[in-house]
């Protein structure tokens, strides 16, 4: 089984690529959804932060790097365990995909055979965060700056999909990437 990670910085289009790959018949795990589920009623998170509400936590951790590291120290081991469970459940598949926005930040890159990086221009990602998430400009920029710059991540990846056009172009680029990796 080939284990392939899908990653990219916030608002780059990872979910769109993940949906395209899924539409091709592949099994895809979304660790964002997994982390959100693991966050609900998490006693350690509630004890440290006083809440498990994602929006409240976002405001807390994205303005304080130490608190962000604390939240990650609670959630990352749980997410990693879920990824290994996903691998075990799907061990009969030729290839599985896991969307991991925090792949490098969490140090999960070493558990995958191949890595797809989804990239989009900074201004495009900023506009998406403001429009899609309803963030104000300052908070959107804070969220964008919370991740390692993609110029440090891309050299570690096996395929880069640049999401700078329409969905048809993105489907074509995703198909080309899969042909390269599989």
Coordinates of C-alpha atoms in Angstrom, one line a residue:
X1 CA 0.0 0.0 0.0
X2 CA 1.3 3.4 -1.0
X3 CA 0.6 6.0 1.7
X4 CA 0.2 9.5 0.2
X5 CA -0.2 12.7 2.1
X6 CA -2.0 15.8 0.7
X7 CA -0.8 19.0 2.3
X8 CA -0.5 22.7 1.7
X9 CA -0.9 25.9 3.6
X10 CA -4.3 27.2 4.8
X11 CA -6.8 28.0 2.0
X12 CA -4.6 26.6 -0.7
X13 CA -7.3 24.2 -2.0
X14 CA -6.4 20.9 -0.2
X15 CA -10.1 20.0 0.3
X16 CA -10.8 20.5 -3.4
X17 CA -7.9 18.2 -4.3
X18 CA -9.0 15.7 -1.7
X19 CA -12.5 15.7 -3.2
X20 CA -11.1 15.2 -6.7
X21 CA -9.0 12.3 -5.6
X22 CA -12.0 10.8 -3.8
X23 CA -14.1 11.2 -6.9
X24 CA -11.5 9.0 -8.7
X25 CA -12.4 6.2 -6.3
X26 CA -9.5 6.5 -3.8
X27 CA -10.0 6.4 0.0
X28 CA -9.1 9.7 1.6
X29 CA -8.9 10.7 5.3
X30 CA -9.2 14.3 6.3
X31 CA -7.2 15.0 9.4
X32 CA -8.9 18.4 9.8
X33 CA -12.3 16.6 10.4
X34 CA -10.5 14.1 12.6
X35 CA -8.9 16.9 14.7
X36 CA -12.2 18.6 15.1
X37 CA -13.8 15.4 16.3
X38 CA -10.9 14.8 18.7
X39 CA -11.3 18.3 20.1
X40 CA -14.9 17.9 21.1
X41 CA -15.1 17.3 24.9
X42 CA -11.3 16.8 25.1
X43 CA -10.7 17.0 28.8
X44 CA -7.0 18.1 28.4
X45 CA -8.0 20.9 26.1
X46 CA -10.9 22.1 28.3
X47 CA -8.6 21.9 31.4
X48 CA -5.8 24.0 29.8
X49 CA -7.9 26.4 27.7
X50 CA -11.2 26.5 29.4
X51 CA -13.0 25.6 26.2
X52 CA -13.2 23.1 23.3
X53 CA -14.9 25.6 21.0
X54 CA -12.8 25.8 17.8
X55 CA -13.5 29.5 17.2
X56 CA -12.5 30.5 20.7
X57 CA -9.5 28.3 20.6
X58 CA -8.4 29.8 17.3
X59 CA -8.5 33.3 18.8
X60 CA -6.4 32.1 21.8
X61 CA -3.8 30.0 20.0
X62 CA -3.2 32.0 16.9
X63 CA -2.2 35.0 19.0
X64 CA 0.1 33.1 21.3
X65 CA 2.6 30.6 19.9
X66 CA 3.2 28.8 23.2
X67 CA -0.5 28.1 23.5
X68 CA -0.6 26.9 19.9
X69 CA 2.3 24.5 20.7
X70 CA 0.3 23.3 23.8
X71 CA -2.8 22.6 21.7
X72 CA -0.7 20.8 19.1
X73 CA 1.0 18.7 21.8
X74 CA -2.4 17.5 22.9
X75 CA -4.0 16.8 19.5
X76 CA -1.1 15.7 17.2
X77 CA -0.5 12.4 19.0
X78 CA -4.2 11.6 18.8
X79 CA -4.4 12.5 15.1
X80 CA -1.3 10.4 14.4
X81 CA -3.0 7.4 16.1
X82 CA -6.1 7.9 13.9
X83 CA -3.9 8.0 10.8
X84 CA -2.3 4.6 11.8
X85 CA -5.8 3.2 12.4
X86 CA -6.9 4.5 8.9
X87 CA -3.8 2.7 7.4
X88 CA -4.7 -0.5 9.2
X89 CA -8.4 -0.4 8.2
X90 CA -7.4 0.2 4.6
X91 CA -4.4 -2.1 4.4
X92 CA -6.0 -4.0 1.4
X93 CA -6.0 -0.9 -0.8
X94 CA -3.2 -0.2 -3.3
X95 CA -3.0 3.5 -2.3
X96 CA -4.5 5.6 0.4
X97 CA -4.5 9.4 0.8
X98 CA -4.5 11.5 4.0
X99 CA -5.1 15.2 3.9
X100 CA -2.8 16.7 6.6
X101 CA -2.6 20.5 6.7
X102 CA 0.0 20.4 9.5
X103 CA 2.1 17.6 7.9
X104 CA 5.5 19.2 8.4
X105 CA 4.6 21.2 11.5
X106 CA 3.5 18.0 13.2
X107 CA 6.4 15.9 12.0
X108 CA 4.1 13.5 10.2
X109 CA 5.9 13.6 6.8
X110 CA 8.0 10.5 7.7
X111 CA 5.0 8.2 7.9
X112 CA 4.1 8.7 4.3
X113 CA 5.6 7.3 1.1
X114 CA 4.7 10.2 -1.1
X115 CA 3.6 13.8 -0.5
X116 CA 1.4 16.0 -2.6
X117 CA 1.6 19.8 -2.0
X118 CA -1.2 22.0 -2.9
X119 CA -0.1 25.6 -3.5
X120 CA -2.0 28.8 -4.2
X121 CA -0.8 32.4 -4.3
X122 CA -0.7 34.3 -1.0
X123 CA -3.3 36.9 -2.1
X124 CA -5.6 34.2 -3.3
X125 CA -5.4 32.4 0.0
X126 CA -5.9 35.6 1.9
X127 CA -9.1 36.4 -0.1
X128 CA -10.4 32.9 0.5
X129 CA -9.9 33.1 4.2
X130 CA -11.7 36.4 4.4
X131 CA -14.6 35.3 2.1
X132 CA -14.9 31.6 3.1
X133 CA -14.2 31.9 6.8
X134 CA -15.5 35.4 7.4
X135 CA -12.1 36.5 9.0
X136 CA -11.1 40.1 9.1
X137 CA -7.9 40.9 7.2
X138 CA -5.7 41.0 10.3
X139 CA -6.9 37.7 11.6
X140 CA -6.6 36.1 8.2
X141 CA -3.0 37.3 7.9
X142 CA -2.3 36.0 11.4
X143 CA -3.6 32.5 10.4
X144 CA -1.5 32.6 7.2
X145 CA 1.6 33.5 9.1
X146 CA 1.1 30.7 11.6
X147 CA 2.3 28.0 9.2
X148 CA 5.8 27.4 7.8
X149 CA 6.3 29.2 4.5
X150 CA 5.6 26.8 1.5
X151 CA 9.0 27.6 0.0
X152 CA 10.5 25.4 2.8
X153 CA 7.9 22.6 2.3
X154 CA 7.8 22.3 -1.5
X155 CA 11.3 20.8 -1.8
X156 CA 10.2 18.0 0.5
X157 CA 7.3 17.0 -1.7
X158 CA 6.9 14.6 -4.6
X159 CA 4.3 16.5 -6.5
X160 CA 3.1 20.1 -6.4
X161 CA -0.4 21.1 -7.6
X162 CA -0.7 24.8 -8.2
X163 CA -4.3 25.9 -7.6
X164 CA -4.4 29.2 -9.4
X165 CA -7.1 28.7 -11.9
X166 CA -10.5 26.9 -12.2
X167 CA -11.8 23.5 -11.1
X168 CA -11.2 21.9 -14.5
X169 CA -7.6 22.9 -14.4
X170 CA -7.3 21.7 -10.8
X171 CA -8.8 18.3 -11.8
X172 CA -6.3 18.0 -14.7
X173 CA -3.3 18.9 -12.5
X174 CA -4.5 16.4 -9.8
X175 CA -4.8 13.6 -12.4
X176 CA -1.3 14.4 -13.7
X177 CA 0.0 14.2 -10.2
X178 CA -1.6 10.9 -9.5
X179 CA -0.2 9.5 -12.7
X180 CA 3.2 10.5 -11.6
X181 CA 2.9 9.0 -8.1
X182 CA 1.0 5.8 -8.7

